[in-house]
Short mmCIF file of C-alpha atoms and ligand atoms in Angstrom, two decimals:
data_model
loop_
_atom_site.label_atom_id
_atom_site.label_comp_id
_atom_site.label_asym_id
_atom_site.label_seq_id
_atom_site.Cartn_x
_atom_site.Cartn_y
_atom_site.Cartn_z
CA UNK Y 1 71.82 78.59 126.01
CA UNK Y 2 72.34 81.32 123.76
CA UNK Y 3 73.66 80.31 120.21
CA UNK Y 4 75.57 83.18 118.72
CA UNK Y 5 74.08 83.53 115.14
CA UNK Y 6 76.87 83.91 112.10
CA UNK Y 7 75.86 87.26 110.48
CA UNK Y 8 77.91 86.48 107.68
CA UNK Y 9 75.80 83.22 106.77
CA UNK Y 10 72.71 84.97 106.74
CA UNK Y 11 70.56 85.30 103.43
CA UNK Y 12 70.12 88.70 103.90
CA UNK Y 13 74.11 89.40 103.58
CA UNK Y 14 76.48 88.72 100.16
CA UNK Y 15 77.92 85.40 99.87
CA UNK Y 16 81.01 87.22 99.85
CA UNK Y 17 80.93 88.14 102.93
CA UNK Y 18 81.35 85.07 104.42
CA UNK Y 19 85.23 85.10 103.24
CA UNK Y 20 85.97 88.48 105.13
CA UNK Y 21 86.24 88.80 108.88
CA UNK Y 22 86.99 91.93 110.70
CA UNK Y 23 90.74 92.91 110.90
CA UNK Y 24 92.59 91.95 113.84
CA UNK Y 25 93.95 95.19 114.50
CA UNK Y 26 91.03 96.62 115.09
CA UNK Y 27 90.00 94.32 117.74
CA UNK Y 28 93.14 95.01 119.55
CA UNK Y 29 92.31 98.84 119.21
CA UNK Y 30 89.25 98.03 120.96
CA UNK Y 31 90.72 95.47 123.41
CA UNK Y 32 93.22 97.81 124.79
CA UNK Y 33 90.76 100.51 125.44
CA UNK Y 34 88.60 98.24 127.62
CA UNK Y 35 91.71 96.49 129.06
CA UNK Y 36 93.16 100.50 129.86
CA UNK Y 37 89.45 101.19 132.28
CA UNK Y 38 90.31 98.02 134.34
CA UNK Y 39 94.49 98.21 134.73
CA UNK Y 40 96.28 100.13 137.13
CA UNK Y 41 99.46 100.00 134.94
CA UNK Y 42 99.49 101.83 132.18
CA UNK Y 43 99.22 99.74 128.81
CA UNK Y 44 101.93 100.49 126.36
CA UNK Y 45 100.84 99.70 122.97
CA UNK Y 46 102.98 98.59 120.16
CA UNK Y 47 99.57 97.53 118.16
CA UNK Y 48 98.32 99.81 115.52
CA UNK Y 49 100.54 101.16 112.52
CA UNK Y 50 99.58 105.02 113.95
CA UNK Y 51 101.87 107.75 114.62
CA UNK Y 52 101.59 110.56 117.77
CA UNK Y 53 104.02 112.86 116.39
CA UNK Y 54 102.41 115.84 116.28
CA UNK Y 55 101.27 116.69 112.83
CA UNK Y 56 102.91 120.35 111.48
CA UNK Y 57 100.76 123.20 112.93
CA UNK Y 58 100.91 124.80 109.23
CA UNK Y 59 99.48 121.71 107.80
CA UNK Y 60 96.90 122.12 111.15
CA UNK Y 61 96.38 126.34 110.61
CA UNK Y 62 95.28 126.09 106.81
CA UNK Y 63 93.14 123.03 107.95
CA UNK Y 64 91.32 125.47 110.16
CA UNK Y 65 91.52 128.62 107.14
CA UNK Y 66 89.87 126.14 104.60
CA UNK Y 67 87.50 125.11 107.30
CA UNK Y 68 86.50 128.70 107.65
CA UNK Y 69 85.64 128.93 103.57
CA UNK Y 70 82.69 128.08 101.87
CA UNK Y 71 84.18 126.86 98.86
CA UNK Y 72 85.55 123.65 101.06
CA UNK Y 73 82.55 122.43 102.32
CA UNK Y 74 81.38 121.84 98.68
CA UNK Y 75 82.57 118.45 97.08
CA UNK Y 76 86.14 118.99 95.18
CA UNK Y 77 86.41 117.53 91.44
CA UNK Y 78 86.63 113.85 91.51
CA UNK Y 79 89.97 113.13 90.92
CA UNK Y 80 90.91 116.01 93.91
CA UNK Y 81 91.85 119.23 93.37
CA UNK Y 82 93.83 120.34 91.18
CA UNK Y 83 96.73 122.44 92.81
CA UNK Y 84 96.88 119.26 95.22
CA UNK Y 85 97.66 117.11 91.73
CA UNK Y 86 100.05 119.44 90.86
CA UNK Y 87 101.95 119.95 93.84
CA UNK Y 88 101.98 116.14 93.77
CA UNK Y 89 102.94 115.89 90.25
CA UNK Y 90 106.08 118.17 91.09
CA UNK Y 91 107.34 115.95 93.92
CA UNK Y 92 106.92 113.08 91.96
CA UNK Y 93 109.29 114.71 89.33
CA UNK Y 94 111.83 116.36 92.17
CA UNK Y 95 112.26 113.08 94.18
CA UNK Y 96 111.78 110.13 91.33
CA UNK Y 97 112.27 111.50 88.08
CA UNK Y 98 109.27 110.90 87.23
CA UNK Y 99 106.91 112.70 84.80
CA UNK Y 100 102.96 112.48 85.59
CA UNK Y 101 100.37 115.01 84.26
CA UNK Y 102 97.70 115.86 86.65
CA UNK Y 103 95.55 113.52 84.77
CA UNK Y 104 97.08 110.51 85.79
CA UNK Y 105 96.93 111.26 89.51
CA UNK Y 106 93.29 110.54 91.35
CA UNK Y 107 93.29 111.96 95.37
CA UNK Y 108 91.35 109.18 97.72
CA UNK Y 109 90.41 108.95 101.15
CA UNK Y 110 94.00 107.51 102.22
CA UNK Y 111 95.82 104.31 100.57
CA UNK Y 112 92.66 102.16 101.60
CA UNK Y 113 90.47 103.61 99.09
CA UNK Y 114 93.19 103.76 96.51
CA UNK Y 115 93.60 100.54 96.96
CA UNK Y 116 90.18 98.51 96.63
CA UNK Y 117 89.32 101.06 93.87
CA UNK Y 118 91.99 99.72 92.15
CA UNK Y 119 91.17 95.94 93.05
CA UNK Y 120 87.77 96.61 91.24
CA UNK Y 121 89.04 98.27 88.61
CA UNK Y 122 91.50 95.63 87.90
CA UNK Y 123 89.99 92.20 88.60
CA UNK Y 124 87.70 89.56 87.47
CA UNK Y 125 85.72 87.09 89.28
CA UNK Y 126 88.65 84.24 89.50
CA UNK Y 127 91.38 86.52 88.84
CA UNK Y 128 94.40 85.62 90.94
CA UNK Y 129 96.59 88.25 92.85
CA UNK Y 130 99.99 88.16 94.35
CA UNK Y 131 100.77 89.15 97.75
CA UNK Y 132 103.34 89.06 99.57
CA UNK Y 133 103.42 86.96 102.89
CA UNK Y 134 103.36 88.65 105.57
CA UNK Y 135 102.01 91.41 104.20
CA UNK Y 136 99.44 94.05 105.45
CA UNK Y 137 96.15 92.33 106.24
CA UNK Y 138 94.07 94.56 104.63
CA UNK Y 139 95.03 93.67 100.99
CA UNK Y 140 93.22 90.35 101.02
CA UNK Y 141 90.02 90.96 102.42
CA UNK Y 142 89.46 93.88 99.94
CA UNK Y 143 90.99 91.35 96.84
CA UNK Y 144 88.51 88.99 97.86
CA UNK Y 145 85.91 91.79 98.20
CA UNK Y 146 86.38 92.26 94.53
CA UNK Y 147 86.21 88.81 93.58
CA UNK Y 148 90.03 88.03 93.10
CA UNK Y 149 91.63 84.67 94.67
CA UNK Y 150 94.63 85.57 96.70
CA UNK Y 151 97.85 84.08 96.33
CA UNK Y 152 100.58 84.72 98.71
CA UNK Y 153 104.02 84.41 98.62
CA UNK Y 154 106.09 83.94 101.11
CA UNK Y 155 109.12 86.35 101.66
CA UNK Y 156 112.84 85.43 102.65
CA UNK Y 157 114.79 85.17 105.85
CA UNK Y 158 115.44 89.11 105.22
CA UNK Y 159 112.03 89.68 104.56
CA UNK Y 160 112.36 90.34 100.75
CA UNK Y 161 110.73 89.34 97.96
CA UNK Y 162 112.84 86.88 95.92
CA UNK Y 163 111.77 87.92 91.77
CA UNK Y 164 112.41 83.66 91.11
CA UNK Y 165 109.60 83.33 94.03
CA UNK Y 166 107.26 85.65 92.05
CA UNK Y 167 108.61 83.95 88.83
CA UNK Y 168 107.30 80.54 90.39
CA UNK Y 169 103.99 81.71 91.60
CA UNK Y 170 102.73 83.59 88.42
CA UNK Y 171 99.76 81.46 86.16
CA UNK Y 172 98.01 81.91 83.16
CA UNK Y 173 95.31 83.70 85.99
CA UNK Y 174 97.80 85.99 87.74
CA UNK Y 175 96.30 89.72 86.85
CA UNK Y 176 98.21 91.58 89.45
CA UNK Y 177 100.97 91.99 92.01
CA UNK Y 178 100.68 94.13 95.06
CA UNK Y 179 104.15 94.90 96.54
CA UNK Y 180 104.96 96.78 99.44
CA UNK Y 181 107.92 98.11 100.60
CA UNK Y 182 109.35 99.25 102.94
CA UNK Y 183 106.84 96.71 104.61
CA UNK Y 184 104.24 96.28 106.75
CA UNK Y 185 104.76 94.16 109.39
CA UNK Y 186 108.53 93.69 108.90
CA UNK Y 187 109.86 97.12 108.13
CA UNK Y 188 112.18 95.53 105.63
CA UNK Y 189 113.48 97.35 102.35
CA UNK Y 190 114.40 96.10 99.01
CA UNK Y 191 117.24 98.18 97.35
CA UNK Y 192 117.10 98.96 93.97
CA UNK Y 193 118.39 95.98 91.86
CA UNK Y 194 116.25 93.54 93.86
CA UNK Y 195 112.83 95.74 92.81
CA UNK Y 196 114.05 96.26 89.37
CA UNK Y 197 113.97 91.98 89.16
CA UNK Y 198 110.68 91.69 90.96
CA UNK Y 199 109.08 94.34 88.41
CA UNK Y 200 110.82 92.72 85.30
CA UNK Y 201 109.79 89.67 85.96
CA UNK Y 202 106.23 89.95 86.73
CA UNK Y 203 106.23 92.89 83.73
CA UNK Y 204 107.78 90.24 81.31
CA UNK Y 205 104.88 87.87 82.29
CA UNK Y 206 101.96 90.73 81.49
CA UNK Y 207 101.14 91.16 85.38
CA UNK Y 208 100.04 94.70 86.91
CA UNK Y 209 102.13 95.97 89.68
CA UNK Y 210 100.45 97.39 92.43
CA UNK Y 211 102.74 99.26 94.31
CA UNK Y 212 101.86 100.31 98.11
CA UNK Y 213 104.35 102.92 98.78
CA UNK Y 214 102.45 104.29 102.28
CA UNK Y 215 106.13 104.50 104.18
CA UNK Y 216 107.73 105.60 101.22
CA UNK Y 217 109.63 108.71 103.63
CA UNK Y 218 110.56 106.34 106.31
CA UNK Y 219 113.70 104.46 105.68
CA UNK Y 220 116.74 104.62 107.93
CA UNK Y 221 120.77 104.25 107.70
CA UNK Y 222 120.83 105.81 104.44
CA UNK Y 223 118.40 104.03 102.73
CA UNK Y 224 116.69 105.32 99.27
CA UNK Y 225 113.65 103.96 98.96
CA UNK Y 226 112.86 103.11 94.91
CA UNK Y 227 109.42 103.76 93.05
CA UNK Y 228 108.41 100.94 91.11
CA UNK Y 229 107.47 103.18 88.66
CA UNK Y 230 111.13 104.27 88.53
CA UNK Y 231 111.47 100.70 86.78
CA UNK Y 232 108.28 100.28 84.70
CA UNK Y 233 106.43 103.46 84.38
CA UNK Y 234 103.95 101.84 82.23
CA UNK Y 235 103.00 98.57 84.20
CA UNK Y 236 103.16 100.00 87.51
CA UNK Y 237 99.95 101.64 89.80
CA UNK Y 238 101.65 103.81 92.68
CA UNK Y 239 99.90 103.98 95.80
CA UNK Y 240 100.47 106.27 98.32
CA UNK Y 241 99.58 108.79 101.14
CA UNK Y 242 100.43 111.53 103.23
CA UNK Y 243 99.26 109.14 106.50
CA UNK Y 244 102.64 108.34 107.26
CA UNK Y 245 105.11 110.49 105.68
CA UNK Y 246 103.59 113.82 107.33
CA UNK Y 247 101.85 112.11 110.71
CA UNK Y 248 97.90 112.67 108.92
CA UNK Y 249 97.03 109.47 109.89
CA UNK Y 250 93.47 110.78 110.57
CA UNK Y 251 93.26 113.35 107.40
CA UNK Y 252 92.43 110.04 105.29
CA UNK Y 253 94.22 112.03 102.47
CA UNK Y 254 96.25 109.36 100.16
CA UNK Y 255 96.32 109.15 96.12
CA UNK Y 256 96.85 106.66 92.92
CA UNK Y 257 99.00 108.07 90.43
CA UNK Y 258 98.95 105.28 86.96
CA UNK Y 259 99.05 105.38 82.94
CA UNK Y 260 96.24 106.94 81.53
CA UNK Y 261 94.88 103.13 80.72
CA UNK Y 262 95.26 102.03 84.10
CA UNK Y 263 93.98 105.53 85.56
CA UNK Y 264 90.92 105.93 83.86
CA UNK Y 265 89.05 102.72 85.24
CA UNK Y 266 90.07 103.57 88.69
CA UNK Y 267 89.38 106.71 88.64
CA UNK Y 268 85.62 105.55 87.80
CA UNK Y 269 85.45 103.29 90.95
CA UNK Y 270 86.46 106.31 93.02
CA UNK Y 271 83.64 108.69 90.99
CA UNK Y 272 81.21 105.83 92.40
CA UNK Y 273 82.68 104.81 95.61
CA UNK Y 274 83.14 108.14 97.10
CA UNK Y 275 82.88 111.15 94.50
CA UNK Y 276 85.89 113.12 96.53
CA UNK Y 277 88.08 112.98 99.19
CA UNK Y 278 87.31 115.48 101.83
CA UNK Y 279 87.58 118.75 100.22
CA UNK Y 280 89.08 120.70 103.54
CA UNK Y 281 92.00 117.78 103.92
CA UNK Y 282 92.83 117.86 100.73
CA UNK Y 283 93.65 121.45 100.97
CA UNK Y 284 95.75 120.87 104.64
CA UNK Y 285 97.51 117.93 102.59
CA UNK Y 286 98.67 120.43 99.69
CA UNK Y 287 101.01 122.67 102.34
CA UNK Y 288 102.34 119.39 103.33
CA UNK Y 289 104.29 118.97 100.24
CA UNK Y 290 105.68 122.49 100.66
CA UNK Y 291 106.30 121.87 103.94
CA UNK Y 292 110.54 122.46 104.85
CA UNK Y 293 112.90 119.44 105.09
CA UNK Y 294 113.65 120.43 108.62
CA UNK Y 295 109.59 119.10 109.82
CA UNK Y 296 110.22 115.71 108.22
CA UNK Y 297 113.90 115.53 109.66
CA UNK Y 298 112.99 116.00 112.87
CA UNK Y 299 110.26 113.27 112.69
CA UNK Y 300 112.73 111.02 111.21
CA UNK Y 301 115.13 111.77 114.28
CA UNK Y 302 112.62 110.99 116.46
CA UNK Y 303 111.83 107.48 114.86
CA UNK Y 304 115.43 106.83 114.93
CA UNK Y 305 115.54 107.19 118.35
CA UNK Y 306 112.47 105.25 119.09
CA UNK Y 307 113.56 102.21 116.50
CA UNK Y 308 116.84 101.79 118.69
CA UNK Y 309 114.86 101.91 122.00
CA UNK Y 310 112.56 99.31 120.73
CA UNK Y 311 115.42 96.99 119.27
CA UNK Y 312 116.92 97.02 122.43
CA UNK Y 313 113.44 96.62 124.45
CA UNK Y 314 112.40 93.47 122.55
CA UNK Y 315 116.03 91.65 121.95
CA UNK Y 316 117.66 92.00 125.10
CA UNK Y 317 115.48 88.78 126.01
CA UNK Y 318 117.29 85.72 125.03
CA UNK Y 319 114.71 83.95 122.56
CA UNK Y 320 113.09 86.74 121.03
CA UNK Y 321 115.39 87.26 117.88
CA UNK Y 322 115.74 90.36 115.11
CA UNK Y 323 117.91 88.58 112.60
CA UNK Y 324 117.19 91.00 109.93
CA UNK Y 325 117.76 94.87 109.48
CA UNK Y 326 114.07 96.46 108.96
CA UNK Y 327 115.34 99.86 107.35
CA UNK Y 328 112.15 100.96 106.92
CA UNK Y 329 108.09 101.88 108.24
CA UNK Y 330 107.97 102.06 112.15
CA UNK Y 331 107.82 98.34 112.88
CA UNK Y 332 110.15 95.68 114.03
CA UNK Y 333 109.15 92.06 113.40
CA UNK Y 334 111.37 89.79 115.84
CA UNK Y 335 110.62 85.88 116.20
CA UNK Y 336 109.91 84.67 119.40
CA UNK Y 337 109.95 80.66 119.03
CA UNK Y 338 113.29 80.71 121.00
CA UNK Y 339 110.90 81.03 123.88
CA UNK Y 340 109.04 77.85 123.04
CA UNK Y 341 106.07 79.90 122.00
CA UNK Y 342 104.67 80.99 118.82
CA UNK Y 343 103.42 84.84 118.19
CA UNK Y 344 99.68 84.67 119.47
CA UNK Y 345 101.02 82.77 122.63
CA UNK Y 346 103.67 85.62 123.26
CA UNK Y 347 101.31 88.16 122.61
CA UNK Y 348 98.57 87.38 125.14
CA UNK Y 349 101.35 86.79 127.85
CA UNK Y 350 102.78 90.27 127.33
CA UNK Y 351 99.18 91.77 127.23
CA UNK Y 352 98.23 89.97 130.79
CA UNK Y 353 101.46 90.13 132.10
CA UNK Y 354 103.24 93.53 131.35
CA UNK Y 355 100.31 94.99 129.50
CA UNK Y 356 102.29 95.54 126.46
CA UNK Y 357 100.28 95.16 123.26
CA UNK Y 358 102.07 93.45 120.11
CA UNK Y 359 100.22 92.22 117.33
CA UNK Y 360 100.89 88.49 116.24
CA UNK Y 361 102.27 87.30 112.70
CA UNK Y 362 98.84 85.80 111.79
CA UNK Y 363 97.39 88.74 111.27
CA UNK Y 364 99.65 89.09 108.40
CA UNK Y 365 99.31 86.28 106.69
CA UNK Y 366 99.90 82.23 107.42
CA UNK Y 367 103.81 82.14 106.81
CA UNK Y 368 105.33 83.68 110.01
CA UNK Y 369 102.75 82.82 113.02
CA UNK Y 370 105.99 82.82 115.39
CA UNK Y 371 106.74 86.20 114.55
CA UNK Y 372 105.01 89.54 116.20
CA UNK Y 373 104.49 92.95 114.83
CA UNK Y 374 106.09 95.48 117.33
CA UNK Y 375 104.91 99.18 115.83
CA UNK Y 376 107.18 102.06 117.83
CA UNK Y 377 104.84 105.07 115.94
CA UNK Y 378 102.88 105.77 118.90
CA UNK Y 379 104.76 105.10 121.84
CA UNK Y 380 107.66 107.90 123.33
CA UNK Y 381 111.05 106.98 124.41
CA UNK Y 382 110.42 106.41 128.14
CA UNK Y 383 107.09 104.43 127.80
CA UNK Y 384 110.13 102.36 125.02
CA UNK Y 385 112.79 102.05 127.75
CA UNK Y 386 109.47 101.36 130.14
CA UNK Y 387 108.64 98.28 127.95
CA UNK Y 388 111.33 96.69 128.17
CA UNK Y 389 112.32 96.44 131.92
CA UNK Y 390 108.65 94.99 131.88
CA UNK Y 391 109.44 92.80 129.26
CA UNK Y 392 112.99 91.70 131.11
CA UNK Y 393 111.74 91.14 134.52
CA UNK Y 394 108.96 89.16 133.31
CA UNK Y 395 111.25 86.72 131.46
CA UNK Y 396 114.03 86.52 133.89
CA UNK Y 397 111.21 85.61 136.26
CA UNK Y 398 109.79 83.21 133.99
CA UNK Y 399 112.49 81.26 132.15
C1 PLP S 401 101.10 99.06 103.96
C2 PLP S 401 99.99 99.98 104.29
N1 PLP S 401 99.22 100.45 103.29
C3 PLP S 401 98.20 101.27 103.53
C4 PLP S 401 97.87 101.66 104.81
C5 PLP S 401 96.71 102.57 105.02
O1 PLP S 401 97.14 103.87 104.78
P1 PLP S 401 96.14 105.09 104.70
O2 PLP S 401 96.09 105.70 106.06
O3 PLP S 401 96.78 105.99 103.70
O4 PLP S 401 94.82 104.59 104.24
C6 PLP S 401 98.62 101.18 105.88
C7 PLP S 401 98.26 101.56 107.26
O5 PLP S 401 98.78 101.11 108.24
C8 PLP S 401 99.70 100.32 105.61
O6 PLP S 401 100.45 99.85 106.59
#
């Protein structure tokens, strides 16, 4: 018998490794290419947060101009370059009111980098952080990465964030809180009164915000999403990227934009994590933001149509319940205990079943494990519609 060794108990390796384990999304990634060589129906994935609308062939042409010049393949300044800052500065000022020099805006490779280069620039060995629960995955592996102790809080029915919940869970160790709306998994927004009390309170009580704005540009019904900055402009760290909002998933192009104070430090981490982010994207990200309304409208019309496809997929099965409005990101987050199973339970059956892929509510934290993640960025119309007769037969088969 073979014993399978623990890698992450090994001498060789960090103690703190033995806290992290690889995200559950990417397994799935993997799992659904192997599953896709053996089935003879096609898989339909609702897993990963990625989108295949096509990304604007400008943003695409001066990818391959900058590509073609030799001052690209040279690193950029640190902190990105500059007309990128600017541009970004400018759209910060056009869609939030909000005034930021060039010097308090640092370019990463995507939100991920912003992010754990802010963790390390922020926290202590001990230091506790807020999250909410669910909430992306990512953000406590990399808090724990930088020595922080992660405290979640759970969310409400709607899937907000309740300020006298943040209120209860702040101590004399709470350094920061990461927000995140409109939210991954649950594609719930907060309006505007209901961020301004989250950011008071945990302002009042000297805690950082955090503020993980990656689907910023996708709301729905009318909804106007609010900056956090737009409340505190001095306690607040804005991250952000143009993953989602222009389909660049794969450009890893995504930024910080803080106070001088809070900038600075980070700003160092990124000098030493990765020096730039790639000089070439950064360029193709800059036409983005002078990109017309009319490329972002259309991508919003086609998410429209998708969310109501998917709605109607998942809760025309009696037992799997939406009883929430998520305005926002590309994900629905329905409950399926009305089927007498919890999230991982309805997940593997719809994998070996109707070779759908969902992901389950434990990837997202420990609050909502009946719950799964259904993401509608990468799957068309049809292959929607296609999901749920599969879906429907299965359960009028089965129940
Ligand atoms: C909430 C949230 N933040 C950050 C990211 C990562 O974004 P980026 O591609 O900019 O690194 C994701 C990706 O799914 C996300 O859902």
């Amino acid at each position: 018998m073979t014993v399978e060794k623990n890698i992450f108990d090994s001498k060789r390796i960090a103690i703190r490794m033995s806290q992290i384990r690889p995200s559950g999304l990417r397994k799935l990634f993997d799992l659904e290419h192997k599953i896709a060589k053996s089935s003879s129906l096609k898989i339909l994935s609702f897993g990963l947060g990625n989108l295949n609308i096509p990304t604007m062939p400008e943003i695409i042409n001066q990818l391959k101009i900058a590509l073609d010049d030799p001052l690209s393949h040279r690193y950029s300044p640190n902190a990105g370059l500059f007309e990128l800052r600017e541009a970004l500065a400018a759209r910060y000022k056009t869609e939030y009111h909000l005034d930021y020099s060039t010097d308090q805006i640092v370019v990463t490779s995507g939100c991920l980098e912003a992010l754990i280069d802010t963790f390390f620039a922020l926290i202590n060995p001990g230091d506790e952080v807020l999250i909410q629960d669910p909430t992306f995955g990512y953000y406590a592996s990399q808090i724990t990465l930088a020595g922080g102790v992660v405290r979640p809080i759970p969310l409400n029915d709607k899937f907000e964030l309740e300020a006298e919940a943040v209120n209860e869970a702040i101590t004399s160790k709470t350094k920061a809180l990461v927000l995140n709306f409109p939210c991954n998994p649950t594609g719930s927004v907060m309006n505007r009164e209901q961020i301004q009390a989250v950011v008071e309170t945990a302002t009042d009580k000297g805690v950082t915000i955090i503020s993980d704005e990656a689907y910023e540009a996708i709301t729905f019904n009318g909804h106007k999403h609010t900056c956090a900055a737009e409340i505190d402009y001095d306690n607040v760290i804005i991250i952000s990227s143009f993953s989602k909002t222009y389909c660049m998933t794969g450009f890893r192009v995504g930024y910080v934009i803080a106070p001088p104070e809070l900038l600075t430090p980070i700003s160092l981490v990124h000098q030493y994590n990765t020096a730039c982010a790639n000089s070439p994207a950064q360029i193709a990200a800059r036409i983005a933001l002078h990109s017309p309304s009319s490329i972002r409208e259309a991508m919003m019309e086609t998410l429209i149509k998708r969310r109501t496809e998917t709605i109607k997929a998942f809760t025309s099965v009696k037992g799997i319940e939406l009883n929430y409005n998520p305005l926002g990101a590309f994900y629905i987050y329905p409950n399926v205990r009305g089927l007498g199973m919890n999230g991982t339970e309805f997940s593997e059956i719809l994998l070996e079943n109707c070779q759908i892929i969902v992901v389950p509510g434990t990837e997202f934290g420990t609050a909502t494990p009946d719950h799964v993640r259904v993401s509608y960025g990468f799957l068309n119309q049809e292959d929607i519609r296609e999901a749920g007769t599969r879906i429907q037969s299965y359960f009028s088969k089965s129940h």
